[in-house]
Amino acid sequence: MSDVRVRFCPSPTGNPHVGMVRTALFNWAFARHTGGTFVFRIEDTDSARDSEESYDALLAALRWLGLDWDEGPEVGGPYGPYRQSERRENYSAMVQRLLESGHAYECFCSPEELEVRRKQAMAEKRAPGYDGHCRDLSAEQRAIFTAEGREAVVRFRMPDRDFTWNDLIRGDITFAAGQVPDYVLQRANGEPLYTLVNPVDDAAMHITHVLRGEDLLSSTPRQIALYEAMIEIDAFAGPVPQFGHLPYVMGEGNKKLSKRDPESSLQMYRDEGYLPEGLVNYLALLGWSPGGDVEFFSKQQMAESFTLERVNPNPARFDLKKCTAINGDWIRSLGAQELVDRLLPYLVRDGVVSDPPSPAQVDLVRAVVPLISERMETLGQASGMVGFLFVDEVVVDPDDAAKIMGEEAVQVLGAAHEALSELSDWSTESIEAALRAALIDGLGLKPKVAFGPVRLAVTGRRVSPPLFESMDLLGPDTSLARIAALRGA
Ligand code: GLU
Ligand code: ZN
């Protein structure tokens, strides 16, 4: 075990998204690489926005992806509880100490007053942040405000100096004195804010490295100032953690990928049948690579070679096509039985097989998997590809039929039916030989024209798993009945 302690600390609002998962993954990989500890903490201090549903979804997401945590919900650990909603006393006690030591103060300004002054500052080309109005109120002034019925937020008093840190990913970063205004630690109703609870818990949980998205860069000088205040009042032994800010993830049109973009939703990947291995592999590439041209690797391999030096500070581009292609590679890397096991839940969901699947259905899935694994990029695509094998009567796609059917096609189906009816042995090879002889040699057709109508009749579509193998699996009776049905249609 090393001393490295990192954390993933999402707020349980909304649905898990890929930006979040990328942060979790990089923290996980860093912990595993260094032999450190991966802490999972839930930042649920905003009762208006947090939900239990979202909390459950977060845990399910990490479990599905295989990002195991060493301390956190359901696992416990020496610095629990790991839900901030269960740690309230720590925060109010800390606010008290910061107030008493003068590192924080009560601010009685109403939102309306703040807004008026903010606009004025903008008009006068001054910085629009909080102006320090209540920094040095006397006890009498505070009493008057309270008597007026005003409620106070608690603000942190930012020291008047530069804040510099050596970012583990971006190098030296400085926020100049005066650039960061005094900020709110606790709402008027007593609810503590992220700015307070996050450093308080990172300190309490002995976090050594804070790896998080670049969108949080501006909270870092505030948090460093708060750590230093906590050290000064002996509320924290130090040292201040090191910080590394992971690059932005850009979506379509070079805009930052938003939580609301459909490709952000983790649930979308589960629904469409991405493998957790494939998604983890792709998300790792958003800002990191193992070097060389290597783009296919497991999370264990990532953990082995993960260093922060290799994290690229430049924005990463999210490319769903590439993500899907990598998923296809992962699908092909699975053993046959494994692929069947992973496919069955999707086939059940889509009503292709029964729930639970019958032994005959499982056998058929096993037989067809080798025919489609080359063409499949997500597990969810399988239902459309193999559905025709599991129904009595196939539904012919009307658009495909419009493109293929005509006089010539009817003739093809007639010749195919006749040739196949005479087959004494029904195998992939004999089917192919009979159809080639009848359609290509007999009718003088090109393969595409010859086999298109047969494919449509048997599978219902223009694009399908390999035709002769499919007919072999369907058997002679069904195959012939489908050809006859389309010919007569
Ligand atoms: N709860 C914060 C968030 O979800 C944590 C950010 C951090 O890592 O400091 O954005
Ligand atoms: Zn004020």
Coordinates of C-alpha atoms and ligand atoms in Angstrom, one line a residue, residues 7-11 20 23 41 43 84 194 198 202 210-213 215-216 219 223, ligand 1:
R7 CA -11.3 10.3 -4.4
F8 CA -14.3 10.4 -6.7
C9 CA -16.9 12.6 -5.2
P10 CA -19.9 13.2 -7.4
S11 CA -23.1 14.9 -6.4
M20 CA -18.1 11.9 -14.5
T23 CA -13.0 11.4 -13.8
R41 CA -17.7 9.9 -1.5
E43 CA -21.5 15.0 -2.1
Q84 CA -21.9 14.1 3.2
Y194 CA -19.5 22.5 -2.0
N198 CA -15.3 19.3 -0.3
D202 CA -10.7 15.9 1.6
V210 CA -7.3 15.8 -6.2
L211 CA -7.8 14.8 -9.8
R212 CA -10.9 16.5 -11.3
G213 CA -12.2 18.3 -14.4
D215 CA -14.2 23.2 -15.0
L216 CA -13.3 23.2 -11.3
S219 CA -12.4 26.6 -7.1
Q223 CA -9.8 25.6 -1.6
Ligands
GLU1 N1 -19.1 17.2 -6.1 C1 -18.2 17.8 -7.0 C2 -18.7 17.6 -8.4 O1 -19.5 16.8 -8.6 C3 -16.8 17.3 -6.8 C4 -15.8 18.0 -7.6 C5 -14.4 17.7 -7.1 O2 -13.8 16.7 -7.4 O3 -13.9 18.5 -6.3 O4 -18.4 18.3 -9.3

